[in-house]
PDB file of C-alpha atoms and ligand atoms in Angstrom:
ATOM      1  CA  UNK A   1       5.336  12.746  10.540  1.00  0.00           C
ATOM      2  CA  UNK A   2       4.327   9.316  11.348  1.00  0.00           C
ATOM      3  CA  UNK A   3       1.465   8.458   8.464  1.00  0.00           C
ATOM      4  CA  UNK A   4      -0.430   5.590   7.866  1.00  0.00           C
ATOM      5  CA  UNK A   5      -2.310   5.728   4.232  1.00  0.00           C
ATOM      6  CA  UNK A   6      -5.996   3.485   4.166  1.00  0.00           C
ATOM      7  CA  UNK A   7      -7.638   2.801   1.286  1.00  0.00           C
ATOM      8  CA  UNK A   8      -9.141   0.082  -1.282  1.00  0.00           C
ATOM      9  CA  UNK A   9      -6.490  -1.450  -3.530  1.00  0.00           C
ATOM     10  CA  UNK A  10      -5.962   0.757  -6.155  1.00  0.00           C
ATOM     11  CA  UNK A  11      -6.658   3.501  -4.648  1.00  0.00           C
ATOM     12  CA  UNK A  12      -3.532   5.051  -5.447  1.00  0.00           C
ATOM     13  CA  UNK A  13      -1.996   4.408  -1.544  1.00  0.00           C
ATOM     14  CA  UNK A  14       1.474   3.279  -3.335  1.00  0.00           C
ATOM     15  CA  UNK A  15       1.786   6.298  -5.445  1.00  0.00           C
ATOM     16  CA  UNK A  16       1.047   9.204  -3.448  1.00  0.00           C
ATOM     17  CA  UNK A  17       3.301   7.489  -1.250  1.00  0.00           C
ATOM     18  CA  UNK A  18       6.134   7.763  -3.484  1.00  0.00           C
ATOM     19  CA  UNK A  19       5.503  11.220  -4.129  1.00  0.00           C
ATOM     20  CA  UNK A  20       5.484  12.160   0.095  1.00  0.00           C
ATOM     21  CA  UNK A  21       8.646  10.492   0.132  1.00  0.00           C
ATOM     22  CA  UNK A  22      10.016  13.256  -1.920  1.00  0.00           C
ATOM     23  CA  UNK A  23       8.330  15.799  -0.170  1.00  0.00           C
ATOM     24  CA  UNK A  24       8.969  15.322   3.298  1.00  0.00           C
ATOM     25  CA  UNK A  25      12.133  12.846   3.275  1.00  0.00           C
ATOM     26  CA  UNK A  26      10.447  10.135   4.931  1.00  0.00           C
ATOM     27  CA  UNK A  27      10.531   6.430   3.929  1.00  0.00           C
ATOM     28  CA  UNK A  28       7.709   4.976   2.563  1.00  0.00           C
ATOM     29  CA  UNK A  29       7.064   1.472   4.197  1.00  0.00           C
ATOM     30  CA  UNK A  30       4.746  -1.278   2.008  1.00  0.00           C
ATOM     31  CA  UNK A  31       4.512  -4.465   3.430  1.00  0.00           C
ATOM     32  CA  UNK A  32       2.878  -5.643  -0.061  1.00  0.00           C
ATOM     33  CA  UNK A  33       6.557  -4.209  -1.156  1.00  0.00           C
ATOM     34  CA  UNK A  34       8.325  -6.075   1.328  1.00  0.00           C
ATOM     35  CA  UNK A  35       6.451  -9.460   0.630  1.00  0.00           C
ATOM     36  CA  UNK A  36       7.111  -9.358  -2.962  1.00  0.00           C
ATOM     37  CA  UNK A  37      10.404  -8.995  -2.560  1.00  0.00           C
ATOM     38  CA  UNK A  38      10.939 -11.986   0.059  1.00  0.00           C
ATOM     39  CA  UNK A  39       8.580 -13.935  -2.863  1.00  0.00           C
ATOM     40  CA  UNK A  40      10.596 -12.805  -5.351  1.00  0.00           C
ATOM     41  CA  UNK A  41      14.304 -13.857  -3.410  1.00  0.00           C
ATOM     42  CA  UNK A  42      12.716 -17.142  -2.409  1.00  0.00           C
ATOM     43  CA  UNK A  43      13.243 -16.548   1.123  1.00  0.00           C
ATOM     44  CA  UNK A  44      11.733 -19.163   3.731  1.00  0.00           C
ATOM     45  CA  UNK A  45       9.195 -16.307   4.171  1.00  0.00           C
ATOM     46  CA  UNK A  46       8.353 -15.508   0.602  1.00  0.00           C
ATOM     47  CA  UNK A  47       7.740 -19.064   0.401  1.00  0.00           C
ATOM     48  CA  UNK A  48       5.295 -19.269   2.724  1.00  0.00           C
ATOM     49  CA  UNK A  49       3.453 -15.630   2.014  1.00  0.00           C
ATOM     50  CA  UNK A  50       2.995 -16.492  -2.204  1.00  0.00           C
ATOM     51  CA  UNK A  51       0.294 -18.856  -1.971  1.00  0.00           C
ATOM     52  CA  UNK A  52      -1.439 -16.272   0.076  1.00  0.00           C
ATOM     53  CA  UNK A  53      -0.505 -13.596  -1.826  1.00  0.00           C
ATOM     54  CA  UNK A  54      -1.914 -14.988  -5.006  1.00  0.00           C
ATOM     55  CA  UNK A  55      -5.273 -16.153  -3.675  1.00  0.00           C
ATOM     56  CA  UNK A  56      -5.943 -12.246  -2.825  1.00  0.00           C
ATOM     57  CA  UNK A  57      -6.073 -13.144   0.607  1.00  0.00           C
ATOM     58  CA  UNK A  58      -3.896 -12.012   3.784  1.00  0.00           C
ATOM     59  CA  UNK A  59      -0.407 -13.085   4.926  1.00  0.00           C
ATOM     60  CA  UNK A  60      -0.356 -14.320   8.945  1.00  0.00           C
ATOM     61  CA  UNK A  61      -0.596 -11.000  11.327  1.00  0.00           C
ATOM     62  CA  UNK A  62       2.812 -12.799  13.203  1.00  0.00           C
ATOM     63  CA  UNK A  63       4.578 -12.620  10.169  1.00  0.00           C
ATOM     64  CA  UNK A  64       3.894  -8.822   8.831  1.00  0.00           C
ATOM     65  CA  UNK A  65       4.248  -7.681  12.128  1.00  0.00           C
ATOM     66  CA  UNK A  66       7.422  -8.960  12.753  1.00  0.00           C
ATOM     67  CA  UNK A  67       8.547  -7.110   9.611  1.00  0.00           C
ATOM     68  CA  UNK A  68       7.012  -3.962  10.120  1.00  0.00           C
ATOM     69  CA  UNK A  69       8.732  -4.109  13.827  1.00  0.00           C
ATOM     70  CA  UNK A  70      12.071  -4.788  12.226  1.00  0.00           C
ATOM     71  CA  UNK A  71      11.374  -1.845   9.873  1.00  0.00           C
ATOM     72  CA  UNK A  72      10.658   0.885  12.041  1.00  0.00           C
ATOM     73  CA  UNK A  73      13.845   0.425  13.750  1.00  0.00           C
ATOM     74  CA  UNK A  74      15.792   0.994  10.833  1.00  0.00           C
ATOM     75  CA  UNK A  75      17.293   4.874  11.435  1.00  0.00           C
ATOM     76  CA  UNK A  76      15.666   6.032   8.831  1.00  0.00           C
ATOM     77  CA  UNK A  77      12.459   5.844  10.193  1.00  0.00           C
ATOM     78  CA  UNK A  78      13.483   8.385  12.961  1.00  0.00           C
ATOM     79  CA  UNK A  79      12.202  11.113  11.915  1.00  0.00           C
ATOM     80  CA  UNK A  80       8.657   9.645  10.452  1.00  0.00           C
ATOM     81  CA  UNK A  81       7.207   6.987   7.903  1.00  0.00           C
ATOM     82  CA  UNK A  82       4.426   6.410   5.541  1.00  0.00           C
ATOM     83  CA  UNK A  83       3.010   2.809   6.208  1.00  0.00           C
ATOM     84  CA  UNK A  84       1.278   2.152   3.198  1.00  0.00           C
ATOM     85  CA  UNK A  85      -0.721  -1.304   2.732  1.00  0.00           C
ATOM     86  CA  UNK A  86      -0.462  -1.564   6.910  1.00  0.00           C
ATOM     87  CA  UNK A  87      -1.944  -2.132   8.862  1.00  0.00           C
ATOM     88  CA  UNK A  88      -4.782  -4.409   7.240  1.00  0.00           C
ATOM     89  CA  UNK A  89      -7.165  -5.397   9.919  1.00  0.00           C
ATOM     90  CA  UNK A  90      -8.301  -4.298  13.509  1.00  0.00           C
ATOM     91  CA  UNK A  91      -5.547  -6.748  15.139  1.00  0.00           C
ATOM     92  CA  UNK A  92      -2.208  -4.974  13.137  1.00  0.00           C
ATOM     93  CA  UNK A  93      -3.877  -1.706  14.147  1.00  0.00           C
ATOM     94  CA  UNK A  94      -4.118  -2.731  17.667  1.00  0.00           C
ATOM     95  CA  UNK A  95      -0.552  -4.316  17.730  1.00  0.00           C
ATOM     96  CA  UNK A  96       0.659  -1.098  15.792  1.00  0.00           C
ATOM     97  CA  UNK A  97      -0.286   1.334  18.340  1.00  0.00           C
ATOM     98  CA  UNK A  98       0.748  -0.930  20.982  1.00  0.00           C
ATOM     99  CA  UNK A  99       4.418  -1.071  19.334  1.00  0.00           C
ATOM    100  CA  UNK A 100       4.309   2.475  19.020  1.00  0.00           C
ATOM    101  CA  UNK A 101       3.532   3.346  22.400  1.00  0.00           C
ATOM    102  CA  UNK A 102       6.441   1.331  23.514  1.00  0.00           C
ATOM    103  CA  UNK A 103       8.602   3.931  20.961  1.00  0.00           C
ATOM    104  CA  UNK A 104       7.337   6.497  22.329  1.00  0.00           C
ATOM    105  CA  UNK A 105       6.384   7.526  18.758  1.00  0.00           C
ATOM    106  CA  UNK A 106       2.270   7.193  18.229  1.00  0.00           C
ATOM    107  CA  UNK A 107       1.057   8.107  14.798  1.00  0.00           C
ATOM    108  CA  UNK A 108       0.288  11.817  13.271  1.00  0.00           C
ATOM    109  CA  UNK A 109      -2.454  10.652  10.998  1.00  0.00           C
ATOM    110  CA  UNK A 110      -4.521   8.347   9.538  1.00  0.00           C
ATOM    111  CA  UNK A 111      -5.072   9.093   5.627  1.00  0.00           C
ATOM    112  CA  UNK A 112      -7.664   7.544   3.726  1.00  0.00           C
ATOM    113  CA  UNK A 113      -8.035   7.663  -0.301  1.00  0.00           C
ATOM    114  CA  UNK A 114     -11.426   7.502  -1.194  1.00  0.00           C
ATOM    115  CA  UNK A 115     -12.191   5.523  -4.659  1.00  0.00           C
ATOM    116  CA  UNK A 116     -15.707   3.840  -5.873  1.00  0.00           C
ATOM    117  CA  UNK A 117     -15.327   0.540  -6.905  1.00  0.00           C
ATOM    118  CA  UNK A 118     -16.092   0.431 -10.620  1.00  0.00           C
ATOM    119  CA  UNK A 119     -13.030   2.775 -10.784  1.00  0.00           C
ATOM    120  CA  UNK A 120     -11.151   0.032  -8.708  1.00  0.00           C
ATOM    121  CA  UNK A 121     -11.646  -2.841 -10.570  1.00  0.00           C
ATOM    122  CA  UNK A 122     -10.476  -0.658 -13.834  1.00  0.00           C
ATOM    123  CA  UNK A 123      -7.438   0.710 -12.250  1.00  0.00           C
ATOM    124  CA  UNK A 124      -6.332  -2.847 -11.077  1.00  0.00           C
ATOM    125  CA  UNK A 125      -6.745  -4.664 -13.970  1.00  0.00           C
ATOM    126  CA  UNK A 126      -5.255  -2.367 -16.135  1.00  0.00           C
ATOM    127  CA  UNK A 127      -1.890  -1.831 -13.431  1.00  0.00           C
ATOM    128  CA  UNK A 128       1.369  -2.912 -14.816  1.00  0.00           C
ATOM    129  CA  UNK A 129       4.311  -2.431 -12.272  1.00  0.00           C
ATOM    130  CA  UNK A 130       8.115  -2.170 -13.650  1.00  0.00           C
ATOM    131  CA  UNK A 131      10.234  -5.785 -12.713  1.00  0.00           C
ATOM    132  CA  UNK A 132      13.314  -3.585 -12.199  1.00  0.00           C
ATOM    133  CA  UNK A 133      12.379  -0.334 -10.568  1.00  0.00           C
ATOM    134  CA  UNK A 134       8.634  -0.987  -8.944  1.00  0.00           C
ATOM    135  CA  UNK A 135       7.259   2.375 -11.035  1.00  0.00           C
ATOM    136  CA  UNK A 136       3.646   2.046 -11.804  1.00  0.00           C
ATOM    137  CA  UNK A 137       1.204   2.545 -15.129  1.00  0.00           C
ATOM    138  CA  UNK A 138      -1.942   1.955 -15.803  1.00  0.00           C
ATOM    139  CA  UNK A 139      -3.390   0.571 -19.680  1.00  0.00           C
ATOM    140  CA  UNK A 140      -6.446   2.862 -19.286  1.00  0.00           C
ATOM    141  CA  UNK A 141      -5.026   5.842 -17.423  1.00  0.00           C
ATOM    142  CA  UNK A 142      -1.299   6.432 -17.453  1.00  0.00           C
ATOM    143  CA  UNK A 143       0.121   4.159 -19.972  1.00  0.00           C
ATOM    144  CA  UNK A 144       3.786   3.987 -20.503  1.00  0.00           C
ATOM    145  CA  UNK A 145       5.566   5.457 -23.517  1.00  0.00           C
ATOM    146  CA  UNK A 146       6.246   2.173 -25.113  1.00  0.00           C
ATOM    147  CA  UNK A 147       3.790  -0.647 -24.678  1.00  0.00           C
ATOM    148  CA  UNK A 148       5.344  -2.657 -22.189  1.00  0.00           C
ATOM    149  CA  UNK A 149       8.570  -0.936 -21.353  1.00  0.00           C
ATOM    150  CA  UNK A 150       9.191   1.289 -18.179  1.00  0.00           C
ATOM    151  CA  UNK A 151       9.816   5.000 -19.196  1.00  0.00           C
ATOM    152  CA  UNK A 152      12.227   5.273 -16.539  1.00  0.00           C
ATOM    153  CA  UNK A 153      14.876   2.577 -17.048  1.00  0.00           C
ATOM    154  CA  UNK A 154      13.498   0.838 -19.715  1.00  0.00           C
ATOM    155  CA  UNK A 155      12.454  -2.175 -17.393  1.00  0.00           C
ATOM    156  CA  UNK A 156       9.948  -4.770 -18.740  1.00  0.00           C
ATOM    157  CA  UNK A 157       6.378  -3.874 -17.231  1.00  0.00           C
ATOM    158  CA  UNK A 158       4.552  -7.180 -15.816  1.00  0.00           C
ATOM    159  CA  UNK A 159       1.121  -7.541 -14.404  1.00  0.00           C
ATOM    160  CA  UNK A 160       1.812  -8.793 -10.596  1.00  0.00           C
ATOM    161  CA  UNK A 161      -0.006 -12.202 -10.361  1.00  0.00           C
ATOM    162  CA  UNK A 162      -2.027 -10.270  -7.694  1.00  0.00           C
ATOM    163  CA  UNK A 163      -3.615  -8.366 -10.086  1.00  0.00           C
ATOM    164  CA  UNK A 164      -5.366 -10.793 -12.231  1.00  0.00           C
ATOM    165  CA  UNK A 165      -8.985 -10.449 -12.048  1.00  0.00           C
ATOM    166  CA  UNK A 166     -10.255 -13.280  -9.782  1.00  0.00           C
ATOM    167  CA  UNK A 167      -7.904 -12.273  -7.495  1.00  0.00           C
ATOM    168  CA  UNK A 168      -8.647  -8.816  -7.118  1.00  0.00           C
ATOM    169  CA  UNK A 169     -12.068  -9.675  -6.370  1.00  0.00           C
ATOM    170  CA  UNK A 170     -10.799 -11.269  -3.583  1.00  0.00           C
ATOM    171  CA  UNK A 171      -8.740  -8.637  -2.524  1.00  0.00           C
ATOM    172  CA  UNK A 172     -11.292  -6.100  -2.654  1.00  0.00           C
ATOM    173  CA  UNK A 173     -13.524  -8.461  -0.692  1.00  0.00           C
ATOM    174  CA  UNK A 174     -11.213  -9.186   1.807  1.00  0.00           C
ATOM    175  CA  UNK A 175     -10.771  -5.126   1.897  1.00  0.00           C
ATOM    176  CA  UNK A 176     -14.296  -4.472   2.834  1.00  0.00           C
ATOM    177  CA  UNK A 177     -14.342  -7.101   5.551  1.00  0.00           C
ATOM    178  CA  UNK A 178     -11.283  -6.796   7.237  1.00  0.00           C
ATOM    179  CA  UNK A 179      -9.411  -3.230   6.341  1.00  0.00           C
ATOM    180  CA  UNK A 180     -12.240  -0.747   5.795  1.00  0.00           C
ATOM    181  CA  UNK A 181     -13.182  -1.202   9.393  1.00  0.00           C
ATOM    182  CA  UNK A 182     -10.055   0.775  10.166  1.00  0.00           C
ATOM    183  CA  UNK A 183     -11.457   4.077   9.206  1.00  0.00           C
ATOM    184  CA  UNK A 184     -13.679   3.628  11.942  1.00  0.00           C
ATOM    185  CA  UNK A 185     -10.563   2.598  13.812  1.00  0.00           C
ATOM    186  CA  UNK A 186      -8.870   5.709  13.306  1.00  0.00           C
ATOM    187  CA  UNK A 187     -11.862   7.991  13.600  1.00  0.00           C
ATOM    188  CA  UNK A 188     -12.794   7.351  17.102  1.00  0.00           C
ATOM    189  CA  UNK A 189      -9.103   8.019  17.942  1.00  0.00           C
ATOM    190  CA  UNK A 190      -9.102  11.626  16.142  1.00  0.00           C
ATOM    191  CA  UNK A 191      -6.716  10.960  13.774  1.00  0.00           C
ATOM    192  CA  UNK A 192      -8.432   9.883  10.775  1.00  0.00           C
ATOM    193  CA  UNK A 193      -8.865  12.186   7.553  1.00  0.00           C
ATOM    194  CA  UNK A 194     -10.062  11.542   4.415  1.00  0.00           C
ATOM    195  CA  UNK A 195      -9.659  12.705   0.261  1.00  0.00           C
ATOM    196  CA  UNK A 196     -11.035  11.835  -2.730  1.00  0.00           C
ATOM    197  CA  UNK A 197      -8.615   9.553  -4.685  1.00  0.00           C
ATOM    198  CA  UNK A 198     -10.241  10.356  -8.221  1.00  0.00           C
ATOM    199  CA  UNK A 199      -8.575  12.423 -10.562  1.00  0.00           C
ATOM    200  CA  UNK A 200      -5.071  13.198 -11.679  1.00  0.00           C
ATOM    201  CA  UNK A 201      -2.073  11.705  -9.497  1.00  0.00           C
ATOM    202  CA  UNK A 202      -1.103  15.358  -8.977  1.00  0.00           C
ATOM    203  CA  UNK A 203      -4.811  17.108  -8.470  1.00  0.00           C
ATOM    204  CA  UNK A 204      -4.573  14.234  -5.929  1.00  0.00           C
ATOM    205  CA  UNK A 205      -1.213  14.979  -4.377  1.00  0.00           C
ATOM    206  CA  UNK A 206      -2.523  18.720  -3.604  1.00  0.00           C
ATOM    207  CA  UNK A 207      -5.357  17.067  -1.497  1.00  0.00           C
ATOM    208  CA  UNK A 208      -3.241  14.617   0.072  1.00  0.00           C
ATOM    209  CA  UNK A 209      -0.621  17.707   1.189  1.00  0.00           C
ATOM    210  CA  UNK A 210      -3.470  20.254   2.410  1.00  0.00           C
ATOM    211  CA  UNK A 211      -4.867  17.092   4.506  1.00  0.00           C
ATOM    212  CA  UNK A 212      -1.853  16.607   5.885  1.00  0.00           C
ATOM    213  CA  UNK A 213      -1.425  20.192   6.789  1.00  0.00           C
TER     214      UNK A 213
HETATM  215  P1  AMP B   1      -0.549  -4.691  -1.492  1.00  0.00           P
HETATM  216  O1  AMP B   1       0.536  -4.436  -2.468  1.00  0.00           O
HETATM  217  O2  AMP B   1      -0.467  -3.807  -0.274  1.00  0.00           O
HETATM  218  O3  AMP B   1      -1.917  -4.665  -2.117  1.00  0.00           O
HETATM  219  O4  AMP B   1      -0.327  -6.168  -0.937  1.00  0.00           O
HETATM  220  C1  AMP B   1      -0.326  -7.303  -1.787  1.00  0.00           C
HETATM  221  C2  AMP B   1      -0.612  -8.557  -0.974  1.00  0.00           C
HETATM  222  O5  AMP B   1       0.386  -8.720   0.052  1.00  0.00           O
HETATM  223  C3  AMP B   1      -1.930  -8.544  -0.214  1.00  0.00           C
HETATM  224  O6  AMP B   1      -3.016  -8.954  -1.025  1.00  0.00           O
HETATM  225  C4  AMP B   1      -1.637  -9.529   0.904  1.00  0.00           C
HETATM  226  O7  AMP B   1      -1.667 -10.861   0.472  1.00  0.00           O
HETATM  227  C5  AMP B   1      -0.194  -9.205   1.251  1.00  0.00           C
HETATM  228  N1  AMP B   1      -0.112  -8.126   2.275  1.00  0.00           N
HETATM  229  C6  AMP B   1       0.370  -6.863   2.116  1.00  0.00           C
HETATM  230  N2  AMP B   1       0.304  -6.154   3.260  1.00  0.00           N
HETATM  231  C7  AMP B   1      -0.259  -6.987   4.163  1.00  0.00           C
HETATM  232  C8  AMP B   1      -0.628  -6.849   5.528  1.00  0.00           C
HETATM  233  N3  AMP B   1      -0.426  -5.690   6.197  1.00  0.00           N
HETATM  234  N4  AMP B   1      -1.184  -7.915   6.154  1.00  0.00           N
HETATM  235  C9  AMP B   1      -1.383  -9.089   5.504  1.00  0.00           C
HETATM  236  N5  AMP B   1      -1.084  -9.289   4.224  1.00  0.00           N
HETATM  237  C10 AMP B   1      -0.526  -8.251   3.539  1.00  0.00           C
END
């Protein structure tokens, strides 16, 4: 099952990921992920995506491409993926299916998760991600045990620069005009289906596996 996941940030994209990961033993694949961590290692490439990343606004099309291409040659994306956070605008979707053609390997589906904005902004704001092991809260909605401290491994929780508000504004602007375009994308090629991304993570999950048949 080859899956790409759409949606606003905050919709929830990253965490019903993780939970189809377990599910159907695919990898999950988040370029957001993958950027953070160059940023983080202080690669030649992190260097150059953090300014970008911080203003909300999105890293070169040459250089998440190249990464995603490197990615889905890895083995374990043999038998399927879940691209999550990618592709972003009309151009990776174009250069997506062209890469894919070339594999022989074109995608199963097209999921969108569905959230108003109001909810966005709250869900954003109030994220914390773990330093050591990624998992997500949320202040309003799914705090952690201990304020500030992962439930899982005890990590310190941070808010990812990305997430302060003036720069989600951004990133929900830049969403409208360059990634919500994609629905239409994947509509007129049949693929496309859309759930509601409001409720619990797992009333969610149900609708995510029933779309995905
Ligand atoms: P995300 O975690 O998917 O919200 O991504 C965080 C940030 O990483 C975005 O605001 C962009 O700056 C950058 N980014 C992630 N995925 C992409 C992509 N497919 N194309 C361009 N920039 C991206």
């Amino acid at each position: 099952m080859r899956i790409v996941l759409l949606g606003a940030p905050g919709a929830g994209k990253g965490t019903q990921a993780k939970k189809l990961i377990e599910k159907y033993a695919i990898p999950q694949i988040s370029t957001g992920d993958i950027l953070r961590k160059a940023v983080a290692d202080g690669t030649p490439l992190g260097k150059e995506a953090k300014a970008v990343m911080d203003r909300g606004e999105l890293v070169p099309d040459k250089i998440v491409l190249g990464l995603v291409e490197e990615r889905l040659q890895q083995d374990d994306c043999k038998n399927g993926y879940i691209l999550d956070g990618f592709p972003r605008n009309t151009a990776q979707a174009e250069a997506l299916d062209t890469m894919l053609a070339s594999m022989g390997a074109p995608l199963t589906i097209a999921l969108s998760v569905d959230v108003d904005k109001d909810d966005l902004m709250k869900r954003l704001t109030g994220r914390r991600t773990c330093r050591n092991c990624q998992q997500m809260y949320n202040v309003y909605f799914s705090p952690s045990g201990k304020e500030g401290v992962c439930d899982k491994c005890s990590g310190e929780l941070i808010q990812r620069n990305d997430d302060k508000e003036e720069t989600i504004k951004k990133r929900l602007d830049v969403y409208e005009a360059q990634t919500a375009p994609l629905i239409d994308y994947y509509g007129k090629k049949g693929i496309l289906k859309s759930v509601s991304g409001v409720g619990s993570i797992d009333e969610i999950f149900v609708r995510v596996c029933a779309a995905l048949g």
